[in-house]
Amino acid sequence: MKRNLNIHINHITRVEGHGSIVLNVKAGRIEKLQWNILEAPRFFEAILRGKHFNQLQSITSRICGICSIGHSLASLKATEAALGVEISEQTVLLRRLALHGENMQSHILHVGYLAAPDLFGADSIIPLLKNEHKAVINIVRIHRLANSMSDLICGRTTHPLRFCVGGFTLLPTLKELQSLREELLNGIDTLRNAAESIQAEVHHLPDFSRETEYIALTAENLYALYEGSVASTDTGIHPLSEYLSLTNEYLLPHSTAKFTRHNRESYMVGALARFNINATQLGSLAKEIAARFDLTSPNYNPFMNTIAQLVEIADSMEDSIAIIDELLARGLEEEQPEVKIRPGRGIGALEVPRGILFHDYTIDEQGNCSQASCIIPTNQNNANIQKDMEALVPTIMNRPQKEIELTLEMLVRAYDPCISCSTHYLNVEFT
Amino acid sequence: MKPRVAVFDFASCEGCELQLFNLEEKFLDLIKIVDVVSFREGMKEHSDLYDIAVIDGSIMRPMDVERLKIIRKKAKTVVALGACACIGGVNKLRNQWTSENVRREVYGDANLEGNPLFDIFPARAVDEVVKVDYYVPGCPIDRAEFTKVITAVIMGREPRLPSYPVCVECKLRENQCVFELGMFCLGPITRAGCNAICPTHRKGCAGCRGFLEDANMDAFKDVLRKYKIPMDEWLKCFDMFNCKIKREK
């Protein structure tokens, strides 16, 4: 069919930030297909210049309201690496717990509030809430559980308060950890029930595959989130110091967020990339959820990123229980982190909900930041979203316009872009 | 008919909007008393007919000014949500450099001349562009305070923010003063309403709710002298949400 399409989805909805999609088709030929980021740029890297090392975490936390814990931890890791600050095992355990809390919060927000309405045939979660849809009630419960975890470890859910260079300003009590453990145990069945409801509708996810390069942290003994080396499915394992040769940022005029490329035109980061690289290290609950959806590694369907997130929620719940057990067994000790100023450069990398995040700071003799660079997961996914759209559109071009629009929106949503992070917005245009 | 509420965002981390979802089950109560007719981060449904516009984020570009003015025209009531919207917040930190300087630092030598996406002016709070009726301050906002303000607006009452400093709430919580722990704190001059959340978790107040108009600066300076806080150090902390320096262009 020689059709004409002019689609402009301006400000794609149910994503974090402002982006748009433009698709122009004339007589069956794609004339323009573009993923645009329209977010107002916020210039964090410029803002950090001259700031004292103690302030960097509080400021960079404000890059993103959804993954403020991730940005805070990347910031602390970079600062600690630059200053040569050693942190205790206890601090690592508590930080891993905080990161799990955020991973659960952000993933369930995306799976449940942003992506699931497409599966349940609703425009948003609001009509589902009004009808007290069973799946949604379970989703809200998991969301609350994840937030209570962040409240306990970080002092609040958004923009953590208890983090500082070298450790924590305040610790939870063992009793509080014990009751969090109970809540997590109770949450497992809630998650199973939510997964069951989603499984019943998962056939609405488009069956589309495009193999690409996947990049994520990897570690020897655990499913890497807080630390590891950088792994690429194309080129193997790289030390962190080589990260710039992996990310290669570049700018396009239609986007205030930068794009990246490594071995080919684009690569993917996030839950599916981590799953493709590290699936064997998942715990039994996560494997059970993956099996429910027939998700096996490698999987090349970007729409399955949402399901990989659900699998990771299970893993975060299970690993959090294990971490709490370890903390309960060893007890908690108030620490006085020793921080001395010394000039240097430090790189902090970790896996945040949407993929691998890098902060890179140079600190001068006065303890002030002289240069900062932050490379954010959504920037790394931008080129892959574009390439996926280019492969997807020809396969759906003869479908009704509404369906094409919805499929493109769902594709972008599957990546769970965090556009504020990458700078903010999404539009789709059809003719 | 229920009041129609629309939520819009400009330059921000969207963490304040996230707090609406973080109301969890209470969000259900909220949608019983108002109709949410637009909320891009959370819903696809959109209507241009609304009574109350809730605005998250600072204003950075001429294209954002145009969008904001249209929203102001359509709304009966405008509520600024969070530090970025209320006082400019962290976005104003960049105002101490020229736009050209920060653009170059982040985007390098790329030619962005004439590209509206990158056409920025010094960051502004919402009320530096249009009239704001009510404020929900904080970074992020306090969820309970948001519910209080919205409920008051719906009931036709004037929402009132506390006119005393964070120190008052901190003392009521019987916290140890963070100055005693060697930290810097803006609690003595910052508007209360957060229940002194930062000092409670052993962090100095960073002033995210904005300074009181009648803050007792002399008493504050006495505190700084007492604890021997060096001027350059506290000036930097003073800046985080309340940067007053502005370079044009």
XYZ file of C-alpha atoms in Angstrom:
680
model
C 0.000 0.000 0.000
C 1.458 3.380 -1.005
C 0.368 5.351 1.957
C 1.039 8.783 3.357
C 1.561 9.329 7.048
C 2.292 12.454 9.025
C 2.684 11.629 12.681
C 3.858 14.069 15.312
C 3.588 12.778 18.868
C 4.549 15.946 20.654
C 5.368 15.437 24.226
C 5.040 11.720 24.438
C 3.150 10.933 27.626
C 3.853 8.572 30.514
C 7.597 8.980 30.290
C 9.848 11.062 32.479
C 10.558 14.311 30.618
C 9.763 15.921 27.252
C 10.386 14.114 23.990
C 8.689 13.779 20.605
C 8.481 11.400 17.646
C 8.134 12.617 14.061
C 7.224 10.221 11.251
C 6.572 11.383 7.698
C 5.782 8.801 5.029
C 5.102 9.750 1.407
C 3.829 7.160 -1.076
C 5.052 4.357 1.151
C 8.541 5.824 1.597
C 9.795 7.044 4.956
C 10.906 10.640 4.478
C 11.508 11.474 8.107
C 11.584 9.408 11.266
C 13.073 11.099 14.263
C 13.290 10.710 18.024
C 13.626 14.237 19.500
C 14.526 15.378 22.990
C 13.020 18.805 23.696
C 13.766 19.060 27.371
C 15.153 22.392 28.547
C 18.853 21.777 29.192
C 19.915 22.241 32.817
C 23.732 22.341 32.597
C 24.617 20.320 35.671
C 28.199 19.782 34.582
C 28.697 23.541 34.411
C 26.978 24.084 37.771
C 29.333 21.700 39.572
C 32.427 23.767 38.751
C 33.878 25.272 41.911
C 31.529 23.413 44.249
C 32.954 21.829 47.401
C 33.226 18.007 47.286
C 30.722 17.751 50.145
C 28.037 19.393 47.998
C 28.364 17.359 44.818
C 26.018 14.549 45.901
C 23.212 16.904 47.028
C 23.372 18.854 43.773
C 23.619 15.906 41.356
C 20.788 14.134 43.172
C 18.625 16.859 41.567
C 19.474 15.624 38.065
C 16.626 13.143 38.400
C 13.703 12.774 40.803
C 13.171 9.110 39.916
C 16.754 7.924 40.214
C 18.117 10.414 42.732
C 19.607 7.579 44.801
C 21.530 6.304 41.756
C 22.889 9.750 40.905
C 23.796 10.312 44.535
C 25.700 7.035 44.728
C 27.511 7.596 41.407
C 28.465 11.029 42.713
C 29.753 9.680 46.022
C 31.704 6.926 44.271
C 33.365 9.438 41.935
C 34.138 11.804 44.824
C 35.514 9.000 46.992
C 37.643 7.687 44.120
C 39.064 11.176 43.508
C 39.860 11.765 47.184
C 41.002 8.201 47.861
C 38.378 7.627 50.562
C 37.927 4.012 51.651
C 34.436 2.923 52.633
C 33.463 0.081 54.949
C 31.710 -3.173 54.058
C 28.765 -1.996 56.128
C 28.472 1.117 53.965
C 28.579 -1.000 50.791
C 25.801 -3.251 52.120
C 23.594 -0.298 53.063
C 24.225 1.432 49.743
C 23.323 -1.748 47.883
C 20.112 -1.868 49.885
C 19.338 1.762 48.990
C 19.979 1.003 45.326
C 17.641 -2.003 45.452
C 14.961 0.231 47.005
C 15.296 2.678 44.126
C 15.458 -0.049 41.498
C 12.180 -1.465 42.824
C 10.539 1.957 43.086
C 11.564 3.091 39.626
C 10.836 -0.248 37.910
C 7.370 -0.662 39.453
C 6.579 2.954 38.585
C 7.466 2.181 34.979
C 6.017 -1.324 34.723
C 2.850 -0.481 36.637
C 2.060 3.203 36.226
C 3.608 4.053 32.852
C 3.744 0.893 30.689
C 0.939 -1.361 32.005
C -1.968 0.935 30.977
C -1.051 0.022 27.345
C -1.457 -3.665 28.226
C -4.719 -3.133 30.092
C -6.133 -0.937 27.298
C -6.277 2.233 29.401
C -4.865 5.700 28.741
C -3.423 5.928 32.236
C -3.467 4.285 35.616
C -6.188 6.660 36.831
C -9.220 4.781 35.399
C -7.632 1.545 36.629
C -7.274 3.024 40.104
C -10.875 4.192 40.078
C -12.042 0.645 39.268
C -9.680 -0.759 41.876
C -8.175 -3.055 39.237
C -6.564 -5.988 41.060
C -3.203 -5.685 39.323
C -3.009 -1.987 40.110
C -3.687 -2.488 43.801
C -0.737 -4.897 43.947
C 1.407 -2.472 41.972
C 0.638 0.361 44.415
C 1.567 -1.963 47.311
C 4.967 -2.802 45.800
C 5.551 0.878 45.071
C 4.852 1.730 48.707
C 7.132 -1.061 49.921
C 9.978 0.198 47.711
C 9.471 3.740 48.966
C 9.448 2.668 52.607
C 12.823 1.025 51.941
C 14.281 4.283 50.635
C 12.702 6.176 53.525
C 14.418 3.885 55.990
C 17.903 3.791 54.461
C 18.059 7.281 52.932
C 15.782 9.379 55.169
C 13.261 9.984 52.384
C 12.200 8.574 49.023
C 13.443 11.324 46.729
C 16.782 13.136 47.154
C 18.427 10.987 49.844
C 19.492 12.701 53.065
C 21.540 10.161 54.976
C 24.276 9.757 52.347
C 27.628 11.476 52.776
C 31.163 11.141 51.424
C 32.608 8.100 53.195
C 29.356 6.603 54.505
C 26.119 7.590 56.200
C 25.073 10.437 58.482
C 22.587 8.197 60.277
C 21.919 4.435 60.329
C 18.685 2.472 60.558
C 18.168 0.432 63.728
C 18.292 -3.363 63.670
C 14.627 -3.383 64.670
C 13.724 -1.229 61.680
C 15.703 -3.548 59.393
C 13.932 -6.546 60.894
C 10.520 -5.070 60.154
C 11.592 -4.129 56.604
C 12.602 -7.783 56.172
C 9.071 -8.855 57.154
C 7.544 -6.396 54.697
C 9.792 -7.688 51.912
C 8.829 -11.283 52.663
C 5.159 -10.340 52.524
C 5.833 -8.455 49.294
C 6.931 -11.577 47.430
C 3.398 -12.881 46.962
C 2.172 -9.415 46.045
C 4.799 -9.379 43.302
C 3.835 -12.883 42.118
C 0.199 -11.737 41.887
C 1.124 -8.583 39.980
C 3.258 -10.665 37.604
C 0.334 -13.032 37.020
C -1.987 -10.155 36.034
C 0.634 -8.720 33.677
C 1.359 -12.122 32.178
C -2.299 -12.436 31.179
C -1.934 -9.297 29.008
C 1.678 -9.617 27.865
C 0.604 -10.778 24.373
C -0.111 -7.074 23.689
C 3.645 -6.418 23.612
C 4.745 -6.275 19.971
C 6.722 -9.237 18.706
C 9.712 -7.343 17.342
C 13.409 -8.146 17.487
C 16.515 -6.214 16.584
C 19.814 -7.505 17.809
C 22.114 -4.733 19.033
C 25.108 -4.253 21.305
C 24.242 -4.463 25.013
C 26.368 -2.776 27.685
C 26.155 -3.246 31.465
C 28.325 -3.690 34.513
C 29.298 -7.229 35.320
C 30.841 -8.774 38.439
C 32.101 -12.197 39.382
C 29.886 -13.168 42.269
C 26.690 -11.193 41.981
C 24.196 -9.592 39.604
C 26.087 -6.319 39.223
C 24.381 -3.087 40.236
C 26.589 -1.225 42.710
C 29.973 -2.226 41.278
C 31.673 -4.166 38.525
C 33.578 -3.883 35.248
C 31.954 -2.695 32.042
C 30.827 -5.520 29.756
C 29.793 -5.266 26.108
C 28.161 -8.146 24.232
C 30.328 -7.123 21.242
C 33.733 -6.469 22.747
C 33.886 -8.205 26.132
C 34.937 -6.828 29.495
C 36.581 -3.407 29.906
C 38.031 -1.720 32.988
C 36.127 1.341 34.177
C 39.014 3.622 33.201
C 38.171 2.953 29.516
C 34.596 4.158 29.815
C 34.995 7.176 27.529
C 36.033 4.945 24.647
C 32.776 3.029 25.182
C 30.382 5.958 25.427
C 31.629 8.414 22.729
C 29.018 11.144 23.190
C 27.808 13.251 20.244
C 25.213 15.941 19.686
C 22.317 16.209 17.195
C 20.523 19.495 16.447
C 17.027 18.112 17.214
C 17.905 16.991 20.718
C 19.115 18.688 23.886
C 20.232 15.254 25.125
C 23.433 13.815 23.767
C 23.651 10.479 21.928
C 26.353 7.780 22.276
C 27.798 4.956 20.182
C 30.424 2.271 20.668
C 31.069 -0.699 18.408
C 28.171 -0.040 16.034
C 25.653 2.728 15.376
C 23.955 2.295 18.731
C 23.853 0.228 21.895
C 21.327 -0.525 24.610
C 21.616 -0.192 28.386
C 19.115 -0.955 31.154
C 17.307 -3.969 32.577
C 17.295 -5.987 29.332
C 20.996 -5.302 28.728
C 21.810 -6.396 32.277
C 19.623 -9.460 31.875
C 21.316 -10.368 28.581
C 24.766 -10.084 30.170
C 24.208 -11.328 33.724
C 21.031 -13.489 33.744
C 22.775 -16.557 35.181
C 23.511 -14.586 38.370
C 19.868 -13.837 39.148
C 18.321 -15.374 42.256
C 15.638 -18.046 42.242
C 12.652 -15.707 42.564
C 13.851 -13.635 39.600
C 14.392 -16.794 37.564
C 10.867 -17.922 38.437
C 9.404 -14.612 37.171
C 11.548 -14.751 34.007
C 10.367 -18.311 33.310
C 6.752 -17.187 33.690
C 7.294 -14.840 30.725
C 9.569 -17.248 28.775
C 12.264 -14.591 29.033
C 15.645 -16.151 28.301
C 19.017 -14.564 27.619
C 19.783 -13.207 25.094
C 16.512 -11.551 24.181
C 16.510 -8.982 21.358
C 12.993 -7.571 21.771
C 13.291 -4.053 23.300
C 9.634 -4.228 24.416
C 10.722 -6.988 26.803
C 12.775 -4.438 28.750
C 9.618 -3.864 30.809
C 9.486 -7.573 31.664
C 13.211 -7.615 32.471
C 12.448 -4.819 34.941
C 9.794 -6.975 36.590
C 12.375 -9.769 36.871
C 14.817 -7.322 38.456
C 12.223 -6.220 41.027
C 12.087 -9.859 42.143
C 15.869 -10.018 42.327
C 16.057 -6.774 44.294
C 13.510 -8.083 46.791
C 15.344 -11.340 47.255
C 18.822 -9.821 47.449
C 17.578 -7.146 49.876
C 16.424 -9.871 52.243
C 19.876 -11.495 51.989
C 21.611 -8.155 52.657
C 19.386 -7.476 55.673
C 20.190 -10.955 57.026
C 23.870 -10.181 56.718
C 23.454 -6.809 58.455
C 21.407 -8.391 61.239
C 24.066 -11.051 61.738
C 26.972 -8.610 61.888
C 25.223 -5.755 63.678
C 25.479 -2.061 62.814
C 28.232 0.229 63.970
C 28.332 4.040 63.935
C 31.299 5.055 61.797
C 33.268 8.262 61.533
C 34.410 8.343 57.917
C 37.854 9.818 57.484
C 37.959 12.222 54.571
C 41.079 14.177 53.635
C 41.370 16.583 50.760
C 43.756 15.585 48.003
C 43.612 16.610 44.370
C 42.666 13.945 41.845
C 40.197 12.553 39.381
C 37.625 9.867 40.166
C 35.117 7.882 38.144
C 31.969 6.476 39.714
C 29.902 3.954 37.745
C 26.881 1.953 38.740
C 23.735 0.422 37.321
C 20.701 2.608 37.951
C 17.183 1.557 36.890
C 17.636 2.713 33.281
C 21.174 1.478 32.772
C 24.802 2.228 33.403
C 25.572 5.666 34.823
C 28.957 7.389 34.978
C 30.016 10.420 37.017
C 33.574 11.644 36.513
C 34.967 14.454 38.701
C 38.270 16.248 39.028
C 38.853 17.756 42.473
C 41.457 20.439 43.159
C 43.748 21.123 46.137
C 41.057 23.099 47.970
C 38.607 20.216 47.684
C 36.534 21.955 45.003
C 35.340 20.335 41.803
C 37.188 21.741 38.791
C 35.605 19.535 36.139
C 32.599 17.212 36.019
C 31.068 14.901 33.471
C 27.920 12.783 33.835
C 26.986 10.171 31.224
C 23.421 9.091 31.679
C 21.595 5.892 30.632
C 18.918 7.622 28.544
C 21.574 9.380 26.463
C 23.130 6.002 25.801
C 19.764 4.567 24.697
C 18.737 7.470 22.436
C 20.517 6.179 19.325
C 19.174 2.674 19.933
C 15.595 3.998 20.191
C 16.113 5.724 16.843
C 17.534 2.564 15.201
C 14.702 0.430 16.635
C 12.130 2.851 15.200
C 13.815 2.658 11.804
C 13.612 -1.151 11.867
C 10.104 -1.249 13.354
C 8.233 1.251 11.167
C 8.509 -0.667 7.829
C 7.016 -3.761 9.535
C 3.934 -1.880 10.788
C 3.515 0.753 8.095
C 0.281 -0.712 6.694
C -1.519 -0.761 9.999
C -4.059 1.875 11.072
C -2.453 5.179 12.039
C -3.638 4.939 15.661
C -1.931 1.584 15.986
C 1.326 2.876 14.503
C 1.269 5.778 16.937
C 0.608 3.529 19.897
C 3.331 1.058 18.879
C 5.908 3.852 18.561
C 4.900 5.306 21.907
C 5.123 1.868 23.484
C 8.599 1.397 22.032
C 9.860 4.622 23.561
C 8.128 3.814 26.839
C 9.732 0.370 26.914
C 13.100 2.087 27.288
C 11.666 3.951 30.278
C 13.521 7.072 29.172
C 14.401 9.548 31.839
C 14.619 12.670 29.784
C 15.161 15.072 32.692
C 18.242 13.081 33.392
C 19.461 13.261 29.850
C 18.785 16.950 29.985
C 13.550 16.281 29.352
C 10.360 15.435 26.315
C 8.983 13.112 23.497
C 6.786 14.103 20.390
C 5.434 11.680 17.481
C 4.305 13.279 14.111
C 2.370 11.325 11.357
C 1.319 12.564 7.847
C -18.636 19.401 39.131
C -15.226 18.475 40.521
C -12.419 21.023 40.052
C -10.242 20.189 37.043
C -6.527 20.008 37.754
C -3.703 19.926 35.205
C -0.039 19.290 36.004
C 2.674 20.757 33.770
C 6.445 20.545 33.902
C 9.306 22.723 32.736
C 13.010 22.432 33.679
C 13.150 20.152 36.709
C 13.946 16.624 37.786
C 10.181 15.849 37.991
C 10.746 14.571 41.519
C 7.958 16.818 42.826
C 5.479 15.301 40.359
C 6.677 11.906 41.485
C 5.566 12.842 44.994
C 1.981 12.834 43.683
C 2.375 9.125 42.842
C 4.180 8.692 46.142
C 0.940 9.661 47.874
C 0.225 5.946 47.155
C -3.277 5.094 48.407
C -3.913 8.778 49.229
C -3.615 9.548 45.505
C -6.881 7.583 45.245
C -8.471 9.979 47.730
C -7.157 12.940 45.777
C -8.716 11.794 42.506
C -12.041 11.426 44.326
C -12.186 15.185 44.955
C -10.548 16.504 41.764
C -10.480 15.516 38.112
C -6.880 15.271 36.917
C -7.256 16.277 33.269
C -3.629 16.554 32.205
C -0.466 15.101 33.715
C 1.973 14.214 30.962
C 4.365 12.261 33.143
C 1.576 9.940 34.286
C -1.234 9.980 31.750
C -2.025 10.128 28.048
C -5.419 11.778 28.521
C -5.225 15.549 28.021
C -7.681 18.390 28.149
C -7.100 22.124 27.751
C -10.007 22.889 30.070
C -8.739 23.182 33.622
C -9.316 25.296 36.733
C -6.075 24.713 38.582
C -2.673 24.469 36.851
C 0.107 22.952 38.920
C 3.506 23.943 37.541
C 6.723 22.044 38.206
C 10.087 23.419 37.046
C 11.945 26.614 36.200
C 11.690 28.653 33.034
C 14.811 28.610 30.857
C 13.875 29.502 27.242
C 11.622 31.818 25.198
C 9.764 28.712 23.924
C 8.951 27.791 27.546
C 7.685 31.338 28.284
C 5.168 31.028 25.440
C 3.893 27.704 26.744
C 3.631 29.010 30.314
C 1.701 32.138 29.279
C -0.889 29.988 27.493
C -1.303 27.848 30.605
C -1.725 30.966 32.774
C -4.425 32.265 30.443
C -6.401 29.013 30.617
C -6.135 28.441 34.374
C -8.115 30.204 37.088
C -5.493 29.331 39.689
C -1.772 28.669 39.258
C 0.122 26.701 41.893
C 3.928 26.562 41.752
C 5.181 23.106 42.735
C 8.591 22.693 44.302
C 11.764 24.732 44.598
C 12.462 24.962 40.822
C 9.041 26.560 40.211
C 8.826 28.576 43.446
C 12.308 30.094 43.669
C 14.328 28.747 40.724
C 16.124 26.215 42.901
C 19.265 24.449 41.671
C 18.600 25.721 38.145
C 19.619 29.220 39.229
C 23.096 28.017 40.150
C 24.058 28.377 36.504
C 23.024 32.059 36.464
C 26.423 32.989 37.868
C 27.879 32.274 34.416
C 26.752 33.558 31.031
C 24.541 31.308 28.921
C 27.358 31.055 26.389
C 29.752 29.827 29.064
C 27.524 27.005 30.363
C 26.498 25.971 26.851
C 30.129 25.632 25.865
C 30.980 23.662 29.026
C 28.247 21.101 28.356
C 27.864 21.025 24.567
C 31.377 22.052 23.455
C 31.886 23.838 20.140
C 28.664 22.636 18.502
C 26.984 25.415 16.529
C 23.680 25.969 18.322
C 23.053 29.492 17.020
C 19.380 30.033 16.189
C 18.318 26.615 17.541
C 15.310 27.331 19.818
C 15.939 24.197 21.906
C 19.236 25.644 23.107
C 18.167 29.325 23.217
C 18.402 29.945 26.964
C 18.211 32.945 29.274
C 19.121 32.952 32.992
C 16.871 30.482 34.831
C 13.686 32.018 36.300
C 11.128 30.981 38.870
C 7.555 30.742 37.530
C 6.486 34.028 39.167
C 9.217 35.878 37.302
C 7.224 35.129 34.129
C 3.531 34.900 35.113
C 1.457 35.518 38.248
C 1.491 32.640 40.717
C -1.426 32.306 43.138
C -0.066 29.733 45.575
C 3.187 27.979 46.356
C 4.136 24.471 47.490
C 7.836 24.914 48.306
C 10.615 22.388 48.878
C 13.025 20.097 47.057
C 11.229 17.832 46.857
C 7.822 19.054 48.055
C 6.351 17.657 51.251
C 3.444 15.418 50.178
C 1.271 16.320 53.162
C 1.776 20.030 52.506
C 0.769 19.569 48.865
C -2.489 17.899 49.930
C -3.124 20.702 52.409
C -2.579 23.453 49.830
C -4.706 21.760 47.159
C -7.509 21.037 49.624
C -7.515 24.663 50.772
C -7.644 25.915 47.158
C -10.574 23.633 46.400
C -12.422 24.702 49.542
C -11.871 28.364 48.612
C -9.623 28.968 51.630
C -6.284 30.787 51.477
C -3.499 28.202 51.944
C -0.997 29.487 54.522
C 2.659 28.557 54.647
C 4.518 28.774 57.988
C 6.097 32.182 58.568
C 8.670 30.967 61.100
C 12.057 29.309 60.488
C 12.977 25.598 60.238
C 14.750 25.979 63.626
C 11.348 26.090 65.357
C 10.365 22.667 63.999
C 13.843 21.323 64.641
C 13.676 22.345 68.317
C 10.211 20.765 68.641
C 11.697 17.498 67.375
C 14.416 17.834 70.016
C 17.164 17.345 67.425
C 20.750 18.049 68.304
C 21.671 21.288 66.493
C 23.768 20.349 63.441
C 26.024 23.371 64.065
C 27.116 21.424 67.167
C 28.144 18.614 64.797
C 30.300 21.025 62.810
C 27.873 21.406 59.918
C 26.478 24.483 58.227
C 22.690 24.956 58.342
C 20.287 27.470 56.822
C 17.531 26.481 59.252
C 17.602 29.843 61.112
C 16.477 31.810 58.024
C 14.570 29.230 55.944
C 10.777 28.904 55.892
C 9.542 25.962 57.974
C 6.975 23.390 56.870
C 9.269 20.425 56.180
C 9.349 19.371 59.818
C 13.096 20.016 59.776
C 13.678 16.896 57.709
C 17.336 17.579 56.813
C 18.700 18.301 60.324
C 16.636 15.348 61.584
C 18.777 13.153 59.325
C 21.939 15.014 60.337
C 22.277 17.207 57.266
C 22.280 20.973 57.444
C 19.243 22.705 55.953
C 20.080 23.806 52.395
C 17.309 26.395 52.172
C 15.180 24.596 49.572
C 11.945 26.166 50.862
C 13.301 29.684 50.344
C 14.303 32.317 52.887
C 11.816 34.098 55.126
C 11.209 37.684 54.038
C 11.712 38.905 57.594
C 14.536 36.471 58.438
C 16.592 37.568 61.409
C 19.899 37.945 59.587
C 21.686 39.534 62.557
C 20.932 36.566 64.789
C 22.002 34.235 61.976
C 25.330 36.026 61.605
C 25.845 35.660 65.356
C 25.362 31.892 65.019
C 27.900 31.752 62.178
C 30.392 33.741 64.253
C 29.808 31.542 67.280
C 30.578 28.382 65.327
C 33.389 30.060 63.351
C 32.004 29.108 59.947
C 34.292 30.608 57.266
C 32.492 33.084 55.032
C 33.451 31.485 51.684
C 32.247 28.073 52.812
C 28.826 29.221 53.914
C 28.362 31.425 50.879
C 28.646 28.317 48.718
C 26.038 26.456 50.761
C 23.845 29.546 50.788
C 23.717 29.321 47.004
C 22.344 25.876 46.367
C 18.655 26.783 46.068
C 18.830 30.561 46.444
C 21.466 31.810 44.030
C 20.933 35.550 43.620
C 23.771 36.279 41.218
C 22.573 36.796 37.686
C 24.577 37.394 34.545
C 22.450 38.555 31.666
C 22.545 36.740 28.311
